[in-house]
Coordinates of C-alpha atoms in Angstrom, one line a residue:
Chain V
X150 CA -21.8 57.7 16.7
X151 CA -18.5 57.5 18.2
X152 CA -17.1 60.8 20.2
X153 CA -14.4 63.1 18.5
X154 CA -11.7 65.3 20.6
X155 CA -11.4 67.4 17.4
X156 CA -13.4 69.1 14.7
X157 CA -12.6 71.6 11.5
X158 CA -14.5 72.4 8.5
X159 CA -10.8 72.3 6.9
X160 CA -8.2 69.6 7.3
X161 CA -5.6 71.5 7.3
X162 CA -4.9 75.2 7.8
X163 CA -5.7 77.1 4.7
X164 CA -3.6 79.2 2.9
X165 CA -5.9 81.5 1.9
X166 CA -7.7 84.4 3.0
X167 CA -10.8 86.2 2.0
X168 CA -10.9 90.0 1.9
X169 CA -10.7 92.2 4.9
X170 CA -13.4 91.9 7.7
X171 CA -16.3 94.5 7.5
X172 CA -16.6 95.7 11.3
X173 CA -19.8 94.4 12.5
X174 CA -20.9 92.7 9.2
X175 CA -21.4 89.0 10.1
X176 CA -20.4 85.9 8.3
X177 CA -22.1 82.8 8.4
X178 CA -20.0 79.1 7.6
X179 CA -20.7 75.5 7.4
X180 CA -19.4 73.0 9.6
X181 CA -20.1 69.0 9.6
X182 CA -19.4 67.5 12.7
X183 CA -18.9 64.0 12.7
X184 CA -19.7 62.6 16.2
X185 CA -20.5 63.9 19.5
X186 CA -18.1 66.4 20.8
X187 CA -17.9 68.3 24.2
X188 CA -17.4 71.7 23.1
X189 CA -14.8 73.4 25.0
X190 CA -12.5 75.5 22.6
X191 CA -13.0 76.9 19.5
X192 CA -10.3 79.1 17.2
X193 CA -9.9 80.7 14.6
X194 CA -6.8 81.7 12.7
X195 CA -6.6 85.4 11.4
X196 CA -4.1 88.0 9.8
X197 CA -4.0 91.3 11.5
X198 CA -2.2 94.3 9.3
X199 CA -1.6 98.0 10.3
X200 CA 0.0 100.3 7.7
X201 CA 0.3 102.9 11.1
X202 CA 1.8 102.6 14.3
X203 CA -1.5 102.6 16.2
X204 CA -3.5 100.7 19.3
X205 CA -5.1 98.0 17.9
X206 CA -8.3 96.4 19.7
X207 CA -10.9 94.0 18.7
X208 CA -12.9 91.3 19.7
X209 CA -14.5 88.4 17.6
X210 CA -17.6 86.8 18.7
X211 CA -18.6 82.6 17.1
X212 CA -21.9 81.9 17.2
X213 CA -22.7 78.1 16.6
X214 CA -25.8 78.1 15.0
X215 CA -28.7 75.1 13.9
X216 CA -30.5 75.4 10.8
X217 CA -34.3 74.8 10.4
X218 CA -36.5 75.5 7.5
X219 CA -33.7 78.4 6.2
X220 CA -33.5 80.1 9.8
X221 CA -30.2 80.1 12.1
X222 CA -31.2 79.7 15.6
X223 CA -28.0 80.6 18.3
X224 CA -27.0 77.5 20.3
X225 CA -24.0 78.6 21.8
X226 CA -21.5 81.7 22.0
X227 CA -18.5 82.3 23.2
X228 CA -16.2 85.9 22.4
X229 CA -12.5 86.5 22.7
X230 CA -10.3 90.0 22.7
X231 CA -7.0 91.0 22.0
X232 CA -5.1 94.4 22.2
X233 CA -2.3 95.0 20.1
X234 CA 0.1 98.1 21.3
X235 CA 1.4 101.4 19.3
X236 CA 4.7 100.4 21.0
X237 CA 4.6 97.5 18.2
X238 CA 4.4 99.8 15.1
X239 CA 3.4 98.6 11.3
X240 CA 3.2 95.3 11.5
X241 CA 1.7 92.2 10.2
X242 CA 0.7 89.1 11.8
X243 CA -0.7 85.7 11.6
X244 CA -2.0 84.3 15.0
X245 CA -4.7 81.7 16.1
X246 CA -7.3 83.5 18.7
X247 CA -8.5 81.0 21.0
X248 CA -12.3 80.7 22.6
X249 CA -12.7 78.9 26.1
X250 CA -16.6 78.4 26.5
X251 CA -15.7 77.5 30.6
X252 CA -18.6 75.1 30.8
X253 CA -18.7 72.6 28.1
X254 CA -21.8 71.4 26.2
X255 CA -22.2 68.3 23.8
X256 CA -22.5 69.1 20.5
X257 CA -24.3 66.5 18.7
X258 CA -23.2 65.3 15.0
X259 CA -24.8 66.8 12.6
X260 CA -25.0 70.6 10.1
X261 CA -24.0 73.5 12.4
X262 CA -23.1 76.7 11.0
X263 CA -20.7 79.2 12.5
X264 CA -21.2 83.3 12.7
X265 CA -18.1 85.2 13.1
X266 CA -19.0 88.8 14.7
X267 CA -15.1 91.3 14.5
X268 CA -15.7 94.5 16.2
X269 CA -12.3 96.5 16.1
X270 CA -11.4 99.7 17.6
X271 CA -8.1 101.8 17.8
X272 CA -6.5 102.7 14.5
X273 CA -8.0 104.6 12.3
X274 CA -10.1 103.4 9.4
X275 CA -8.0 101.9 6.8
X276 CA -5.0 101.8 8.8
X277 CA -6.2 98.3 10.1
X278 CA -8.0 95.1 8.7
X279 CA -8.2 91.6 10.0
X280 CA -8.6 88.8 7.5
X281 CA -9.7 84.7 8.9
X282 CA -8.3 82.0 6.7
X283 CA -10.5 80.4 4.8
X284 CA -11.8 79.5 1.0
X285 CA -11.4 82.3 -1.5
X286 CA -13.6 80.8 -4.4
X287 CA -16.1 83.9 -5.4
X288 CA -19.1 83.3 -7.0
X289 CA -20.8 85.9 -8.9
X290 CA -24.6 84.5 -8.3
X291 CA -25.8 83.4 -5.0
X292 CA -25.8 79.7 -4.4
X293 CA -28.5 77.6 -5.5
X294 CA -29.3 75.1 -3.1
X295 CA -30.6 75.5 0.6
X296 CA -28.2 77.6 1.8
X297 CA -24.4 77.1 2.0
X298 CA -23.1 80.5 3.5
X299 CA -23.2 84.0 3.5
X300 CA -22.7 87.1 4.9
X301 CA -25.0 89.5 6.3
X302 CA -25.1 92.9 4.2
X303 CA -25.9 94.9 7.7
X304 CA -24.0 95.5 10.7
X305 CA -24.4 94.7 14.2
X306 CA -23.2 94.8 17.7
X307 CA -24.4 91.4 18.8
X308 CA -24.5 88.1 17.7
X309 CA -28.7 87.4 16.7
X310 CA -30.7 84.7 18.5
X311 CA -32.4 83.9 15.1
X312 CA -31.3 85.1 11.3
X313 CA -33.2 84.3 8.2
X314 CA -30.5 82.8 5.7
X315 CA -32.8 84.6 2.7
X316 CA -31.5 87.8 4.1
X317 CA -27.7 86.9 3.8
X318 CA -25.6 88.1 0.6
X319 CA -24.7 84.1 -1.2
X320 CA -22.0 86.1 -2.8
X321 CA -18.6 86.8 -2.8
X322 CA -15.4 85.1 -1.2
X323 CA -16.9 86.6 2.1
X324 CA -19.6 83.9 1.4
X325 CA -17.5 80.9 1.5
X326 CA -16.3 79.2 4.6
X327 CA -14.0 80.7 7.5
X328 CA -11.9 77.8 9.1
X329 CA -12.6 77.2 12.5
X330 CA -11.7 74.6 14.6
X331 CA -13.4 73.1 17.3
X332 CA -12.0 70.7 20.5
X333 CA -12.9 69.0 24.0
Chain K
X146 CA -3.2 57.8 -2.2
X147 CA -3.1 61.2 -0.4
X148 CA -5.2 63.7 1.6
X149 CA -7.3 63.8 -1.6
X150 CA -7.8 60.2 -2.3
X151 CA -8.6 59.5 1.1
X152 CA -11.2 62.1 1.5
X153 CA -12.9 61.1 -2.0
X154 CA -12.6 57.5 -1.2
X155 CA -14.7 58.5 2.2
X156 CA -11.5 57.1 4.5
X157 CA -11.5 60.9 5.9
X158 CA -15.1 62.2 5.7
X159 CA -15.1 65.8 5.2
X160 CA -19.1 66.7 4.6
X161 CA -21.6 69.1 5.6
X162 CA -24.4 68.3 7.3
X163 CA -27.1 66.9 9.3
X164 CA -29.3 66.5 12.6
X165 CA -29.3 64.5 15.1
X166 CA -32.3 62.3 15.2
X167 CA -32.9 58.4 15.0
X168 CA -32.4 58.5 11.5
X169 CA -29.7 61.5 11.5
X170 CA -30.8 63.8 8.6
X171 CA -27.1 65.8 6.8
X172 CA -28.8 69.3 5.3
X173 CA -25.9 69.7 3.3
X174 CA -23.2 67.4 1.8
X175 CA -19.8 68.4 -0.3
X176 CA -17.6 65.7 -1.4
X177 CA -14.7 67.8 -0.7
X178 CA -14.0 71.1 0.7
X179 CA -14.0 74.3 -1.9
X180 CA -11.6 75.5 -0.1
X181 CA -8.8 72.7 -1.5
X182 CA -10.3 73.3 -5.2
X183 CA -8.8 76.6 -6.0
X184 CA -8.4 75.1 -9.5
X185 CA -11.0 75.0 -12.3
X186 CA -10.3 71.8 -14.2
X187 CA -11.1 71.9 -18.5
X188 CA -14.4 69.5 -19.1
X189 CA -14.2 66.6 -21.5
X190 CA -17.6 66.6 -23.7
X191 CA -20.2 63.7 -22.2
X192 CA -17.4 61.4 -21.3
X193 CA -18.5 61.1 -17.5
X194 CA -16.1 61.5 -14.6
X195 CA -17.0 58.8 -11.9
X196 CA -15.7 58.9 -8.3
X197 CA -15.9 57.6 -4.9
X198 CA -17.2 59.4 -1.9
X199 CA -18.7 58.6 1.6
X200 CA -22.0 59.6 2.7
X201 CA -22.0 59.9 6.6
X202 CA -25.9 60.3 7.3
X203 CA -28.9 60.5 5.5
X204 CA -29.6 63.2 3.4
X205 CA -32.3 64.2 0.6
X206 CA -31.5 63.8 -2.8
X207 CA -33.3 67.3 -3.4
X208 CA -30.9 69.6 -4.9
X209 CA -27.1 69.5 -6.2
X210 CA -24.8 72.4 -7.1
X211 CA -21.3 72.9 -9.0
X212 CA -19.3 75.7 -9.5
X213 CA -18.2 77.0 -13.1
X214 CA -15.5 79.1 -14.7
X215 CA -15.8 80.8 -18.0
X216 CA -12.8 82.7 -19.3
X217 CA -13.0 85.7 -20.5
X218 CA -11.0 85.1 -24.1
X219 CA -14.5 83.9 -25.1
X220 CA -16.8 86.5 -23.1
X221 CA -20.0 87.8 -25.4
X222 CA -21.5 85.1 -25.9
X223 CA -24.3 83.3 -24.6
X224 CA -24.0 79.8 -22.8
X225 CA -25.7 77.1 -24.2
X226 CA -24.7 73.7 -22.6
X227 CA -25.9 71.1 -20.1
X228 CA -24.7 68.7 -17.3
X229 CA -25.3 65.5 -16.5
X230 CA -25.4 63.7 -12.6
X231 CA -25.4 59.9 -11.9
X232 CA -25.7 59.1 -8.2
X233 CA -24.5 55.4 -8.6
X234 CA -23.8 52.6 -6.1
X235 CA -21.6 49.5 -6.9
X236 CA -21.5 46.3 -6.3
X237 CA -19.1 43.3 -8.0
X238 CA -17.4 46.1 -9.5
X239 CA -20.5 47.1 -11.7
X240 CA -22.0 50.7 -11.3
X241 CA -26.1 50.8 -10.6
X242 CA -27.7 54.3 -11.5
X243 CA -29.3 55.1 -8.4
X244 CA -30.8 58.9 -9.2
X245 CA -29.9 61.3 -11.6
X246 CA -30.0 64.8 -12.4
X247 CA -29.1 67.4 -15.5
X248 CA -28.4 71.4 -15.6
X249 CA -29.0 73.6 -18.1
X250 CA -27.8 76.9 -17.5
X251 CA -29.4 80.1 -18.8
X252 CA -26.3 82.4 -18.6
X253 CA -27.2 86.0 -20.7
X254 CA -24.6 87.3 -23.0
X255 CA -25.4 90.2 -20.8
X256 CA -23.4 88.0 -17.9
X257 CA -20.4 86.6 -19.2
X258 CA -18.6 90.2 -20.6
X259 CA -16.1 89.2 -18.5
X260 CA -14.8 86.0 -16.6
X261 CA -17.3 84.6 -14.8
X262 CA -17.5 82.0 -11.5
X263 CA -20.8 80.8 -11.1
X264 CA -22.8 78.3 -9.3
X265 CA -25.2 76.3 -11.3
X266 CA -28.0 74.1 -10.1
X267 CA -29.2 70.8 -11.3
X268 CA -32.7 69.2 -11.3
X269 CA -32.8 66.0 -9.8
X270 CA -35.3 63.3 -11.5
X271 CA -36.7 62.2 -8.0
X272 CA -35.6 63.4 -4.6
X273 CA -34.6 60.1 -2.7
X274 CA -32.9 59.6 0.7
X275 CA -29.5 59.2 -0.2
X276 CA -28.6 56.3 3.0
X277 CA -25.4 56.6 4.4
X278 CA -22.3 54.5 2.8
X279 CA -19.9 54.6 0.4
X280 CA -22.0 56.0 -3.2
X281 CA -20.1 57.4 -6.5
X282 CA -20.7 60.3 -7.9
X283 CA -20.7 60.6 -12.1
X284 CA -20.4 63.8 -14.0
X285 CA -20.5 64.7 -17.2
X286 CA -20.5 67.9 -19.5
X287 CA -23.1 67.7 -22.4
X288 CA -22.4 70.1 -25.1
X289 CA -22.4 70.3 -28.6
X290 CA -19.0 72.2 -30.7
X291 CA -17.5 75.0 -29.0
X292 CA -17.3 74.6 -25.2
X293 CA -17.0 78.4 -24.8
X294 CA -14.0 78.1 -22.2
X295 CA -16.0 76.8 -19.6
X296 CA -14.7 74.9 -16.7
X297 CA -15.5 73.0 -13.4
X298 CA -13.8 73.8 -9.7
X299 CA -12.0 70.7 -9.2
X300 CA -9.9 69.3 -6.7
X301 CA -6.4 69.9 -7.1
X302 CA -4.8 66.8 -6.8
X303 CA -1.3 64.7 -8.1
X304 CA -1.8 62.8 -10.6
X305 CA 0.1 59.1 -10.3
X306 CA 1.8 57.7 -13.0
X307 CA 0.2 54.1 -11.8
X308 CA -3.5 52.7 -11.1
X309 CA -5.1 53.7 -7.3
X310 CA -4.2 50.1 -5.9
X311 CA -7.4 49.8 -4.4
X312 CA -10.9 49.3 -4.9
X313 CA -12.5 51.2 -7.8
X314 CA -11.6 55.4 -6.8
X315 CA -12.3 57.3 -9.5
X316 CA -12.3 56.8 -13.6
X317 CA -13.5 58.3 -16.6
X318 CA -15.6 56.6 -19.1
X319 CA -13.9 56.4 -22.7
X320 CA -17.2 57.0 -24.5
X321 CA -19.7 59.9 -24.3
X322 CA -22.8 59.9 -23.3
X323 CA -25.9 62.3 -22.9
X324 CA -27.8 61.0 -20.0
X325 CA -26.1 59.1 -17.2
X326 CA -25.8 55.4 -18.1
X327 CA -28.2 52.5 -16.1
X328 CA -24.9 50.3 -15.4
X329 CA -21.1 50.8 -16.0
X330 CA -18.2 48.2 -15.5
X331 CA -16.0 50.0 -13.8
X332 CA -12.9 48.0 -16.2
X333 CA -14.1 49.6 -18.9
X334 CA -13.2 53.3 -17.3
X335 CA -9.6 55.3 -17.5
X336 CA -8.3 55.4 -14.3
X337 CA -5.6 57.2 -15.2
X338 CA -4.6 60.9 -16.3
X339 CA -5.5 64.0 -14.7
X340 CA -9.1 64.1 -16.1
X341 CA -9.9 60.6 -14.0
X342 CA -8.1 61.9 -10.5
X343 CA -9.1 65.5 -10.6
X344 CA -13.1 65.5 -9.5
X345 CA -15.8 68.4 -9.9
X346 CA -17.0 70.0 -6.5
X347 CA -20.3 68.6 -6.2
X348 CA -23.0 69.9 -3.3
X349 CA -26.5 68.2 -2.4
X350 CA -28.4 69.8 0.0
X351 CA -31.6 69.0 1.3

């Protein structure tokens, strides 16, 4: 297959958004990539809101993950952090964070699925929430093929080597896929 | 033809899945992003929706998903209904059943109190290796009197007053049907309307 410079599991930017990220609770989306691509950058676009005038810190970690007989093996990571300031007060915003893995890596064409990881600190709990565009359609039962997506119904600190997709909750709009866009 | 046409006519891919290999396996295939369908489209009774999409790799035929919507006007009462899938391919303008597969949902009264959205899952008749190219996809929704409000995530697409220009996109067959016919002419299917350019999200994975 022919080389891309570009990949997205959406075509366009969404204009949705599921519900607020769960520190630490990570989510897991499909992606189809379509030919060989050197994986340089990878972003996401999000929604940051603080209802206080507060330091705001947090840092996402993507995980690009393989899938093989229902477990997600890590292939490659990558983390970015950003720091918004009390000087900037209640506020709302929409921003792209951007991902530089410094060495690149082909990725071949194929099912990959992305783990998003949000830690935040700063603001107090429930004065600050970070939603990632993405699908918004919430199903009740979990899905009932091999696996589609899902989110993990623990917490952690780091993005996991290996994760068994039987252990991920299938439901909910956190279950569906976050956009993330991929380039050389 | 639009974002939408050209994805469901396979011009823009937009799929899940896959390996790399020397006969590059997709785990997962969608023929369009849930994320566009933020609609759920009424169902015509076993009059079967037919459109175009394009495979990219090989992928086992081993089990298919849709998502429904049931209202709540109608909640209470248990769900009694099946689905139909034809995996077709074409040629001379004549539509070959390749594989097929039906759904019968067991959805408890207990479940649908209120409105529901729920993924259902169909039995295929034989998994087969679904071989990359252009394929169509038939649905149809098999039930008997009262639909009970349910619907389909669809695409969300225009609707053109005229015929897609093109090769055959997408139809709808005039006729019902309870099981997914051997052969189909595609003149014999309504190309127009809402019902024959909106399509059900459909998922195969391996």
């Amino acid at each position: 297959m022919a080389r891309v410079l570009l990949e997205g599991n959406f075509d366009f930017v969404p204009s949705t958004m599921p519900g607020d990220i769960v520190h630490g609770r990570m989510s897991f989306s499909p992606m189809f990539i379509g030919g060989t691509i050197s994986l340089a950058y990878a972003n996401i676009a999000h929604r940051i809101s603080l209802t206080a005038s507060a330091d705001m810190s947090y840092t996402v970690s993507l995980g690009l993950y393989s899938m093989n007989a229902g477990t997600l093996s890590l292939h490659q990571s990558v983390s970015a952090s950003r720091s918004d300031a009390t000087a900037a007060g209640t506020r709302a915003s929409h921003l792209y964070m951007t991902f530089s893995y410094g060495t690149t890596n082909d990725i071949t064409p194929g099912s990959w699925w992305w783990g998003v990881l949000v830690s935040m600190t700063g603001a107090a709990a429930g004065s600050q929430s970070i939603r990632i565009y993405g699908g918004t359609v919430s199903a009740q039962n979990s899905f009932p093929g091999a696996f589609y997506a899902g989110a993990m119904t623990e917490t952690t600190n780091a993005l996991p080597t290996s994760y068994d997709t039987a252990s991920l909750d299938g439901t909910g709009a956190e279950a569906l896929s976050q956009y993330i866009l991929i380039s050389a | 033809m639009g974002l939408f046409g050209l994805i469901n006519a396979g011009i823009i891919p937009f799929d899940v899945g896959g390996t790399s290999a020397a006969d590059p396996q997709m785990l997962l295939f969608q023929n369009f992003g849930n994320q566009y369908a933020n609609a759920f489209g009424p169902v015509s009774f076993g009059t079967m929706s037919i459109h175009a999409v394009y495979i990219p790799m090989s992928i086992s035929f081993n089990k298919l998903a849709m998502l429904l919507v049931r209202s709540a006007s109608l909640s209470g009462n248990t769900l009694n209904f099946s689905a139909i899938f034809g995996l077709y391919s074409m040629n001379a303008g004549t539509l070959s059943l390749a594989n097929s597969a039906s759904a019968n949902p067991a959805i408890a009264s207990s479940d649908v109190t209120a409105a529901i959205t729920r993924w259902i899952t169909f039995a295929t008749s034989a998994t087969q290796n679904i071989s990359p190219g252009q394929w169509y996809f038939g649905f149809a929704h098999v039930s008997s009197g009262v639909n009970w409000g349910i619907s389909y995530l669809i695409n969300n697409s225009y609707n053109p007053n005229n015929v897609p220009p093109t090769q055959f996109l997408y139809g709808r067959m005039t006729v019902s049907t309870n099981t997914p016919p051997a052969s189909i002419a595609t003149s014999t299917l309504d190309i127009t309307g809402n019902d024959a350019t909106k399509q059900q999200y459909i998922i195969i994975t391996a």
